[in-house]
Amino acid sequence: MPSQITAANHSLSERAIWADAFLKEEANGRKHSSAGAVHHFVADREIFAEGANADYFYKVISGVVRTCKFLADGRRQIDAFHIAGEIFGFEPGATYRLSGEAVSDCTVVAYRKKHVDLFSGTDAMVSRELLSFAMHSMTRSQEHSLLLGRRGAAEKVAIFLLDWAKRSGDRKIVNLAMSRQDIADYLGLTIETISRTLSQMERDRMIALPSTRQVQVRDLDALEDLSC
Amino acid sequence: MPSQITAANHSLSERAIWADAFLKEEANGRKHSSAGAVHHFVADREIFAEGANADYFYKVISGVVRTCKFLADGRRQIDAFHIAGEIFGFEPGATYRLSGEAVSDCTVVAYRKKHVDLFSGTDAMVSRELLSFAMHSMTRSQEHSLLLGRRGAAEKVAIFLLDWAKRSGDRKIVNLAMSRQDIADYLGLTIETISRTLSQMERDRMIALPSTRQVQVRDLDALEDLSC
DNA sequence: CGCCGAGTTGACCATGTTCAAGGTGGGTGG
DNA sequence: CCACCCACCTTGAACATGGTCAACTCGGCG
């Protein structure tokens, strides 16, 4: 477990909970506040299940969350990973089409959907953030589709690493919150292929692997070339 | 070319243009109307280019449109096909991240983005439809990702056929507006694999192929089994 | 009638999967 | 504190699925 990451995020989380700017009803003194309840989840705990009533949607305060779908034969496809500040589990319909699970220990805020009147006008800020979320989420999904389409294993892994390098801010060291299996299910590959590809990249001096959950980017250009 | 389809859609289009309920500013007598201009495109004509300024977004009146991306080495990934009533080319950013192209001869309405004030309150209906579009689009993309993930060729083709059977209303005969290449680039396969898979399905009596652009569904259950 | 682009089919090949056998390191209990 | 353990990861060899290349067919149109 990445204890450093978790620790760092926890100190952040205490501030983030109170500073959360998503729904400011508390500040506005409204009756039926839609400000959410804070929840903690340990790694691999289910946050909501595919098919369940989608009464709540969530925002990540700290840690990493995955949304995924299980197929009949046990295969799993991870749709997305969500980090601090991102909304997940917001459904157009009445039920969740994906499961939500904690990748690492994490803290989330749950918002009651019915308390959020999307078009009341007074909730303009909410509308704005939700539309923004939906657009962002759409873009993310489209890029994911592109990634899963006609691309080789090395390309996929390179894109994945660059994505997390960008997200984590640090261009040189990427701390992966998720297991090889998670990466595989996200990229539509097997753990063996992920492992082999990373090893090959290390042999090619593109990256170094100080530990299994840490990747050091050595040759950014080479990675970017791979990602087309 | 599917001349029957085109003809049918054209008679539809004349009505649809005037009946278009998307933005009703004309009826409301507003000054800077955001009601759009109608455009026709012949098959394979580009509607907007990846990277261009995303000043307009579009709604399909008739025909089929594809949004896609080209990779450096010539590979193409089709993100989505859009049919009558669907919005496409609505970007969160300033430029298009995908190209839009006519699959068949088609008619679209173009709306100026800057004329659509998303949160003015008076444009509540616009907000509602755009949020609805964004959510729908998000769902579509997620399902596409799931489709492209760890699934075999037969599964992919089965899901594709069922999707179009649903969309076209007719559960028995599906008229495909797009070429094998389009299907391949949408499913992340090659034309050869599409061809082989369809042939195999015909041999297995799941479908019949009266012509290249027509698929008759013979064993719906078998197809649904394939699609998991 | 013959051309041409789109689609089909076949043979071979490459990439990633599967199956199986080690490695490794963080955590626990003696 | 060390040894063990177990889950996670890595590596290897055989295999399968889909890609590539090439030949051929079909159907629409001049």
Coordinates of C-alpha atoms (C1' of nucleotides) in Angstrom, one line a residue:
Chain A
M1 CA 0.0 0.0 0.0
P2 CA 1.2 3.5 -0.8
S3 CA 1.2 4.7 2.8
Q4 CA 2.8 8.1 1.9
I5 CA 0.1 8.9 -0.6
T6 CA -2.6 8.0 1.8
A7 CA -1.1 10.0 4.6
A8 CA -0.6 13.0 2.4
N9 CA -4.2 12.8 1.1
H10 CA -5.6 12.6 4.6
S11 CA -4.0 15.8 5.7
L12 CA -5.4 17.3 2.6
S13 CA -8.8 15.8 3.1
E14 CA -9.5 17.6 6.4
R15 CA -9.1 20.9 4.8
A16 CA -10.9 19.8 1.6
I17 CA -14.0 18.7 3.4
W18 CA -14.7 22.1 4.9
A19 CA -13.4 24.0 2.0
D20 CA -15.5 22.1 -0.5
A21 CA -16.9 24.6 -2.9
F22 CA -19.1 22.2 -4.8
L23 CA -22.5 23.0 -3.3
K24 CA -22.6 26.1 -1.1
E25 CA -26.1 25.8 0.2
E26 CA -24.8 25.7 3.8
A27 CA -23.3 29.1 3.3
N28 CA -26.6 30.3 1.6
G29 CA -28.6 29.0 4.6
R30 CA -31.1 27.0 2.5
K31 CA -33.5 24.6 4.1
H32 CA -33.0 21.3 2.3
S33 CA -29.2 21.5 2.0
S34 CA -27.7 19.3 -0.6
A35 CA -24.3 19.6 0.9
G36 CA -23.1 16.1 1.2
A37 CA -22.1 13.6 3.8
V38 CA -18.5 12.6 4.1
H39 CA -17.6 8.9 3.9
H40 CA -14.4 7.0 4.2
F41 CA -13.7 3.7 2.3
V42 CA -10.8 1.4 2.7
A43 CA -9.1 0.0 -0.4
D44 CA -11.3 -2.3 -2.6
R45 CA -14.5 -1.4 -0.7
E46 CA -17.5 -1.0 -2.9
I47 CA -19.0 2.5 -2.9
F48 CA -22.0 1.7 -5.0
A49 CA -23.1 -1.3 -7.0
E50 CA -24.0 -1.6 -10.7
G51 CA -27.8 -1.7 -10.9
A52 CA -28.5 -0.1 -7.5
N53 CA -30.7 3.0 -7.2
A54 CA -28.6 6.0 -8.1
D55 CA -29.9 8.3 -5.4
Y56 CA -26.5 9.8 -4.6
F57 CA -23.6 11.0 -6.6
Y58 CA -20.1 11.5 -5.3
K59 CA -17.1 13.7 -5.3
V60 CA -13.6 12.5 -4.4
I61 CA -11.9 14.3 -1.6
S62 CA -8.8 12.1 -1.3
G63 CA -7.6 8.8 -2.7
V64 CA -8.6 7.2 -5.9
V65 CA -11.8 5.6 -7.0
R66 CA -12.6 3.4 -10.0
T67 CA -15.9 3.0 -11.9
C68 CA -16.2 -0.4 -13.6
K69 CA -18.4 -3.0 -15.0
F70 CA -18.4 -6.8 -14.6
L71 CA -19.2 -9.1 -17.5
A72 CA -20.9 -12.4 -17.2
D73 CA -17.7 -14.5 -17.5
G74 CA -15.9 -12.5 -14.8
R75 CA -14.1 -10.1 -17.1
R76 CA -14.0 -6.6 -15.7
Q77 CA -13.7 -3.3 -17.6
I78 CA -12.7 -0.2 -15.7
D79 CA -14.3 2.8 -17.2
A80 CA -12.3 5.5 -15.3
F81 CA -10.2 6.3 -12.3
H82 CA -11.2 9.4 -10.3
I83 CA -9.0 11.5 -8.2
A84 CA -9.5 14.4 -5.7
G85 CA -12.0 16.9 -7.0
E86 CA -13.7 14.7 -9.5
I87 CA -17.3 13.8 -9.6
F88 CA -18.4 10.2 -10.2
G89 CA -21.6 8.2 -10.0
F90 CA -23.7 10.9 -11.6
E91 CA -26.2 9.0 -13.7
P92 CA -28.8 10.2 -16.3
G93 CA -31.1 7.3 -15.3
A94 CA -32.4 5.9 -12.0
T95 CA -29.8 3.2 -11.5
Y96 CA -26.0 3.0 -11.6
R97 CA -24.7 1.5 -14.9
L98 CA -21.3 1.0 -13.3
S99 CA -20.0 0.0 -9.9
G100 CA -17.9 2.5 -7.9
E101 CA -15.0 1.1 -5.8
A102 CA -12.2 2.5 -3.7
V103 CA -8.8 1.8 -5.3
S104 CA -6.9 3.1 -2.4
D105 CA -8.3 4.2 1.0
C106 CA -10.3 7.2 0.2
T107 CA -12.7 9.9 1.3
V108 CA -15.7 11.0 -0.7
V109 CA -18.7 13.3 -0.3
A110 CA -22.1 11.9 -1.2
Y111 CA -24.8 14.3 -2.6
R112 CA -28.4 13.5 -2.7
K113 CA -29.5 13.7 -6.3
K114 CA -33.0 14.8 -5.6
H115 CA -31.8 17.7 -3.6
V116 CA -30.1 19.1 -6.6
D117 CA -32.6 20.9 -8.7
L118 CA -30.7 21.1 -12.0
F119 CA -32.7 23.9 -13.5
S120 CA -34.1 25.9 -10.7
G121 CA -32.1 28.9 -11.7
T122 CA -30.9 29.5 -8.1
D123 CA -28.8 26.4 -8.6
A124 CA -27.0 27.9 -11.5
M125 CA -23.7 27.1 -10.0
V126 CA -24.7 23.5 -9.6
S127 CA -25.9 23.3 -13.2
R128 CA -22.6 24.8 -14.3
E129 CA -20.5 22.4 -12.4
L130 CA -22.6 19.4 -13.4
L131 CA -22.6 20.4 -17.1
S132 CA -18.9 20.9 -16.8
F133 CA -18.6 17.5 -15.2
A134 CA -20.6 15.9 -17.9
M135 CA -18.6 17.5 -20.7
H136 CA -15.4 16.6 -19.0
S137 CA -16.5 13.1 -18.5
M138 CA -17.6 12.8 -22.1
T139 CA -14.2 13.9 -23.3
R140 CA -12.5 11.5 -20.9
S141 CA -14.6 8.6 -22.2
Q142 CA -14.0 9.5 -25.8
E143 CA -10.3 9.6 -25.2
H144 CA -10.6 6.2 -23.5
S145 CA -12.4 4.8 -26.5
L146 CA -9.6 6.1 -28.8
L147 CA -7.1 4.5 -26.5
L148 CA -8.8 1.1 -26.5
G149 CA -9.4 1.1 -30.3
R150 CA -6.6 0.2 -32.6
R151 CA -3.6 0.6 -30.5
G152 CA -0.8 -1.7 -29.4
A153 CA 0.1 -2.6 -25.8
A154 CA 3.1 -0.3 -25.6
E155 CA 1.1 2.6 -26.9
K156 CA -1.6 2.0 -24.4
V157 CA 0.8 1.8 -21.5
A158 CA 2.7 4.8 -22.6
I159 CA -0.5 6.9 -22.8
F160 CA -1.6 5.6 -19.4
L161 CA 1.7 6.6 -17.8
L162 CA 1.7 10.0 -19.4
D163 CA -1.8 10.6 -18.2
W164 CA -0.9 9.8 -14.6
A165 CA 2.3 11.8 -14.9
K166 CA 0.1 14.8 -15.9
R167 CA -2.4 14.2 -13.2
S168 CA 0.0 13.8 -10.4
G169 CA 1.8 17.0 -11.3
D170 CA 5.2 15.5 -10.9
R171 CA 6.5 14.8 -14.4
K172 CA 9.3 12.5 -13.2
I173 CA 7.9 10.2 -10.6
V174 CA 4.5 8.6 -10.9
N175 CA 3.0 6.9 -7.9
L176 CA 0.4 4.4 -9.1
A177 CA -2.5 4.0 -6.7
M178 CA -3.7 0.9 -8.6
S179 CA -2.6 -2.7 -9.1
R180 CA -1.5 -4.2 -12.3
Q181 CA -4.9 -5.9 -12.6
D182 CA -6.6 -2.5 -12.4
I183 CA -4.3 -1.1 -15.1
A184 CA -5.0 -4.2 -17.3
D185 CA -8.7 -3.9 -16.9
Y186 CA -8.5 -0.2 -17.8
L187 CA -6.4 -0.7 -20.9
G188 CA -8.1 -3.9 -22.1
L189 CA -5.0 -6.0 -21.6
T190 CA -3.9 -8.7 -19.2
I191 CA -1.6 -8.3 -16.2
E192 CA 1.1 -10.3 -17.9
T193 CA 1.1 -7.9 -20.9
I194 CA 1.3 -4.9 -18.6
S195 CA 4.1 -6.4 -16.7
R196 CA 6.0 -7.4 -19.9
T197 CA 5.5 -4.0 -21.4
L198 CA 6.7 -2.1 -18.4
S199 CA 9.8 -4.4 -18.1
Q200 CA 10.6 -3.8 -21.8
M201 CA 10.3 -0.1 -21.3
E202 CA 12.7 -0.3 -18.4
R203 CA 15.1 -2.3 -20.6
D204 CA 14.8 0.4 -23.2
R205 CA 15.6 3.1 -20.6
M206 CA 12.3 4.9 -21.1
I207 CA 11.3 4.4 -17.5
A208 CA 12.7 3.0 -14.2
L209 CA 10.7 0.9 -11.7
P210 CA 12.0 1.7 -8.2
S211 CA 9.1 -0.3 -6.8
T212 CA 6.0 -1.9 -8.3
R213 CA 3.8 1.1 -7.6
Q214 CA 6.3 3.7 -8.6
V215 CA 7.4 4.6 -12.1
Q216 CA 10.2 7.0 -12.9
V217 CA 9.9 8.7 -16.3
R218 CA 13.4 8.7 -17.9
D219 CA 12.7 9.5 -21.5
L220 CA 9.6 11.6 -21.8
D221 CA 10.1 12.1 -25.5
A222 CA 10.3 8.4 -26.2
L223 CA 7.1 7.8 -24.3
E224 CA 5.3 10.6 -26.2
D225 CA 6.5 9.2 -29.5
L226 CA 4.9 5.9 -28.6
S227 CA 1.7 7.6 -27.8
C228 CA 1.5 9.0 -31.3
Chain B
M1 CA -25.2 4.4 -52.1
P2 CA -28.4 3.8 -50.2
S3 CA -30.7 5.9 -52.5
Q4 CA -33.9 4.7 -50.9
I5 CA -32.8 5.8 -47.4
T6 CA -31.6 9.2 -48.7
A7 CA -34.9 9.8 -50.5
A8 CA -36.9 8.9 -47.5
N9 CA -34.8 11.1 -45.3
H10 CA -35.2 14.0 -47.6
S11 CA -38.9 14.0 -47.5
L12 CA -38.5 13.9 -43.7
S13 CA -36.0 16.6 -43.7
E14 CA -38.2 19.3 -45.1
R15 CA -40.7 18.8 -42.3
A16 CA -38.0 18.4 -39.7
I17 CA -36.3 21.7 -40.5
W18 CA -39.4 23.7 -39.7
A19 CA -40.5 21.5 -36.9
D20 CA -37.1 21.5 -35.2
A21 CA -37.8 22.0 -31.6
F22 CA -34.3 22.4 -30.4
L23 CA -34.0 26.1 -30.0
K24 CA -37.3 28.0 -30.3
E25 CA -35.9 31.5 -30.3
E26 CA -37.7 32.2 -33.6
A27 CA -41.0 31.6 -32.0
N28 CA -40.0 33.7 -29.0
G29 CA -39.1 36.6 -31.3
R30 CA -35.6 37.2 -29.8
K31 CA -33.1 39.5 -31.3
H32 CA -30.0 37.4 -31.7
S33 CA -31.6 34.2 -32.6
S34 CA -29.5 31.1 -32.1
A35 CA -31.8 29.1 -34.3
G36 CA -29.5 27.5 -36.8
A37 CA -28.7 27.4 -40.4
V38 CA -29.5 24.3 -42.4
H39 CA -26.8 22.6 -44.4
H40 CA -26.6 19.6 -46.7
F41 CA -23.6 17.4 -47.1
V42 CA -23.0 14.6 -49.6
A43 CA -21.6 11.3 -48.4
D44 CA -18.1 11.5 -47.1
R45 CA -18.0 15.3 -47.0
E46 CA -16.3 16.8 -44.0
I47 CA -18.6 18.9 -41.8
F48 CA -15.9 20.1 -39.5
A49 CA -12.2 19.3 -39.0
E50 CA -10.3 18.2 -36.0
G51 CA -8.5 21.2 -34.6
A52 CA -10.6 23.8 -36.2
N53 CA -12.4 26.5 -34.2
A54 CA -15.5 25.0 -32.6
D55 CA -17.7 28.0 -33.2
Y56 CA -20.7 25.9 -34.1
F57 CA -22.3 22.7 -33.0
Y58 CA -24.8 20.6 -34.9
K59 CA -27.9 18.6 -34.9
V60 CA -28.7 15.9 -37.4
I61 CA -31.9 16.3 -39.3
S62 CA -31.5 13.4 -41.6
G63 CA -28.8 10.9 -42.7
V64 CA -25.9 9.7 -40.6
V65 CA -22.8 11.5 -39.4
R66 CA -19.7 10.1 -37.9
T67 CA -17.2 11.8 -35.5
C68 CA -13.7 10.5 -35.7
K69 CA -10.0 11.0 -35.1
F70 CA -7.1 10.3 -37.4
L71 CA -3.8 9.0 -36.0
A72 CA -0.4 9.8 -37.3
D73 CA 0.0 6.5 -39.2
G74 CA -3.3 6.8 -41.0
R75 CA -5.4 4.7 -38.6
R76 CA -8.8 6.1 -37.9
Q77 CA -11.0 5.7 -34.8
I78 CA -14.7 6.4 -35.2
D79 CA -16.0 7.8 -31.9
A80 CA -19.7 7.7 -32.7
F81 CA -22.3 7.6 -35.4
H82 CA -25.1 10.2 -35.1
I83 CA -28.6 9.9 -36.5
A84 CA -31.6 12.2 -36.8
G85 CA -32.2 14.2 -33.6
E86 CA -28.7 13.8 -32.2
I87 CA -26.4 16.7 -31.4
F88 CA -22.7 16.4 -32.3
G89 CA -19.7 18.7 -32.4
F90 CA -20.5 20.3 -29.1
E91 CA -17.1 20.9 -27.5
P92 CA -16.1 22.0 -24.0
G93 CA -13.1 23.7 -25.4
A94 CA -12.4 26.2 -28.2
T95 CA -11.5 23.6 -30.9
Y96 CA -12.9 20.4 -32.2
R97 CA -11.1 17.3 -30.9
L98 CA -12.7 15.2 -33.5
S99 CA -13.7 15.5 -37.2
G100 CA -17.3 15.4 -38.2
E101 CA -18.1 13.8 -41.5
A102 CA -21.2 12.8 -43.5
V103 CA -21.6 9.0 -43.7
S104 CA -24.5 9.2 -46.0
D105 CA -26.0 12.3 -47.7
C106 CA -27.3 14.2 -44.8
T107 CA -28.9 17.4 -43.5
V108 CA -27.8 19.2 -40.4
V109 CA -28.6 22.4 -38.5
A110 CA -25.6 24.5 -37.3
Y111 CA -26.0 26.5 -34.1
R112 CA -23.6 29.3 -33.1
K113 CA -22.1 28.4 -29.8
K114 CA -21.7 32.0 -28.6
H115 CA -25.4 32.6 -29.2
V116 CA -26.3 30.0 -26.7
D117 CA -25.9 31.4 -23.2
L118 CA -25.9 28.2 -21.2
F119 CA -26.8 29.7 -17.8
S120 CA -28.8 32.8 -18.6
G121 CA -31.8 31.3 -17.0
T122 CA -34.0 32.3 -19.9
D123 CA -32.3 29.6 -21.9
A124 CA -33.3 27.0 -19.4
M125 CA -34.6 24.8 -22.1
V126 CA -31.3 25.0 -24.0
S127 CA -29.4 24.2 -20.8
R128 CA -31.7 21.2 -20.2
E129 CA -31.2 19.8 -23.7
L130 CA -27.5 20.4 -23.7
L131 CA -27.0 18.8 -20.3
S132 CA -29.2 15.9 -21.4
F133 CA -27.1 15.7 -24.6
A134 CA -23.9 15.7 -22.5
M135 CA -25.1 13.0 -20.2
H136 CA -26.3 10.9 -23.1
S137 CA -23.1 11.4 -24.9
M138 CA -21.2 10.4 -21.8
T139 CA -23.2 7.2 -21.5
R140 CA -22.7 6.4 -25.2
S141 CA -18.9 6.9 -24.9
Q142 CA -18.7 4.7 -21.8
E143 CA -20.6 1.9 -23.5
H144 CA -18.3 2.3 -26.5
S145 CA -15.2 2.0 -24.2
L146 CA -16.7 -1.1 -22.6
L147 CA -17.3 -2.5 -26.1
L148 CA -13.7 -1.8 -27.3
G149 CA -12.2 -3.3 -24.1
R150 CA -11.8 -7.0 -23.7
R151 CA -14.2 -8.4 -26.2
G152 CA -13.9 -10.7 -29.2
A153 CA -14.7 -9.8 -32.8
A154 CA -18.0 -11.7 -32.8
E155 CA -19.2 -10.0 -29.6
K156 CA -18.3 -6.6 -31.0
V157 CA -20.2 -7.2 -34.2
A158 CA -23.2 -8.6 -32.4
I159 CA -23.4 -5.6 -30.1
F160 CA -23.0 -3.3 -33.1
L161 CA -25.9 -5.0 -35.0
L162 CA -28.2 -5.0 -32.0
D163 CA -27.5 -1.4 -31.4
W164 CA -28.5 -0.5 -35.0
A165 CA -31.5 -2.8 -34.8
K166 CA -32.6 -0.9 -31.8
R167 CA -31.9 2.5 -33.3
S168 CA -33.7 1.8 -36.6
G169 CA -36.8 0.6 -34.8
D170 CA -37.1 -2.4 -37.1
R171 CA -36.0 -5.4 -35.1
K172 CA -35.7 -7.7 -38.2
I173 CA -34.0 -5.7 -41.0
V174 CA -31.2 -3.3 -40.3
N175 CA -30.1 -0.9 -43.1
L176 CA -26.5 0.0 -42.6
A177 CA -25.7 3.5 -43.7
M178 CA -21.9 2.9 -43.3
S179 CA -19.2 0.9 -45.1
R180 CA -17.4 -2.0 -43.7
Q181 CA -14.4 0.3 -43.2
D182 CA -16.6 2.5 -41.0
I183 CA -17.8 -0.4 -39.0
A184 CA -14.2 -1.6 -38.6
D185 CA -12.9 1.8 -37.4
Y186 CA -15.8 2.0 -35.0
L187 CA -15.2 -1.4 -33.5
G188 CA -11.4 -1.3 -33.6
L189 CA -11.2 -4.2 -36.1
T190 CA -10.3 -4.5 -39.8
I191 CA -12.7 -4.8 -42.7
E192 CA -11.5 -8.4 -43.3
T193 CA -12.5 -9.3 -39.7
I194 CA -15.9 -7.6 -40.1
S195 CA -16.5 -9.4 -43.3
R196 CA -15.4 -12.8 -41.9
T197 CA -17.5 -12.4 -38.8
L198 CA -20.6 -11.4 -40.7
S199 CA -20.1 -14.4 -43.1
Q200 CA -19.7 -16.7 -40.1
M201 CA -22.9 -15.4 -38.5
E202 CA -24.7 -16.0 -41.8
R203 CA -23.4 -19.6 -41.9
D204 CA -24.6 -20.0 -38.3
R205 CA -28.0 -18.8 -39.3
M206 CA -27.9 -15.9 -36.9
I207 CA -28.3 -13.3 -39.6
A208 CA -28.9 -13.1 -43.4
L209 CA -27.2 -10.7 -45.7
P210 CA -29.6 -9.8 -48.6
S211 CA -27.2 -7.1 -49.7
T212 CA -24.0 -5.7 -48.3
R213 CA -25.7 -2.8 -46.6
Q214 CA -28.6 -4.9 -45.3
V215 CA -28.7 -7.3 -42.4
Q216 CA -31.6 -9.5 -41.5
V217 CA -31.7 -10.6 -37.9
R218 CA -32.7 -14.3 -37.9
D219 CA -31.8 -15.4 -34.3
L220 CA -32.1 -12.4 -32.0
D221 CA -31.4 -14.6 -28.9
A222 CA -28.2 -16.0 -30.3
L223 CA -27.0 -12.5 -31.0
E224 CA -27.9 -11.3 -27.5
D225 CA -26.1 -14.3 -26.1
L226 CA -23.0 -13.3 -27.9
S227 CA -23.2 -9.7 -26.6
C228 CA -23.2 -11.1 -23.0
Chain C
dC1 C1' -19.5 -5.2 -72.0
dG2 C1' -15.9 -4.0 -69.2
dC3 C1' -14.3 -1.2 -65.6
dC4 C1' -13.8 0.0 -60.8
dG5 C1' -14.5 0.3 -56.0
dA6 C1' -16.2 -2.4 -52.2
dG7 C1' -16.5 -6.7 -50.2
dT8 C1' -15.1 -11.6 -49.5
dT9 C1' -12.0 -15.3 -48.9
dG10 C1' -7.7 -17.8 -48.0
dA11 C1' -2.8 -18.4 -46.3
dC12 C1' 0.4 -16.8 -43.4
dC13 C1' 2.1 -14.0 -39.6
dA14 C1' 2.3 -11.0 -35.4
dT15 C1' 0.6 -9.6 -31.2
dG16 C1' -1.3 -10.5 -27.0
dT17 C1' -3.5 -14.4 -24.2
dT18 C1' -3.2 -18.5 -21.6
dC19 C1' -1.1 -21.6 -18.6
dA20 C1' 2.5 -22.6 -15.6
dA21 C1' 6.5 -21.7 -12.9
dG22 C1' 9.2 -18.8 -10.2
dG23 C1' 10.4 -14.3 -7.8
dT24 C1' 9.7 -10.4 -4.3
dG25 C1' 8.5 -7.7 -0.6
dG26 C1' 5.5 -6.0 2.9
dG27 C1' 3.2 -7.7 7.0
dT28 C1' 2.6 -10.9 10.8
dG29 C1' 3.6 -13.9 14.5
dG30 C1' 6.9 -16.6 16.9
Chain D
dC1 C1' 14.3 -9.3 15.0
dC2 C1' 13.9 -12.7 11.9
dA3 C1' 11.6 -16.1 9.3
dC4 C1' 7.8 -17.2 7.1
dC5 C1' 3.8 -16.3 4.2
dC6 C1' 0.9 -14.8 0.9
dA7 C1' -0.6 -11.8 -2.4
dC8 C1' 1.2 -9.5 -6.2
dC9 C1' 4.2 -9.4 -9.7
dT10 C1' 7.4 -11.2 -13.3
dT11 C1' 9.0 -14.4 -16.7
dG12 C1' 8.8 -18.1 -20.1
dA13 C1' 6.7 -21.3 -23.6
dA14 C1' 2.8 -22.7 -26.2
dC15 C1' -1.3 -21.1 -28.3
dA16 C1' -5.2 -18.4 -30.3
dT17 C1' -7.2 -14.5 -32.2
dG18 C1' -7.1 -11.1 -35.3
dG19 C1' -4.0 -8.5 -38.7
dT20 C1' -1.7 -8.5 -43.1
dC21 C1' -1.1 -9.4 -47.8
dA22 C1' -2.9 -11.1 -51.9
dA23 C1' -6.2 -13.0 -55.0
dC24 C1' -10.7 -13.2 -56.3
dT25 C1' -15.9 -11.9 -56.7
dC26 C1' -19.7 -9.1 -56.9
dG27 C1' -22.6 -5.3 -58.3
dG28 C1' -23.3 -0.8 -60.1
dC29 C1' -22.4 2.4 -63.8
dG30 C1' -20.5 4.4 -67.9

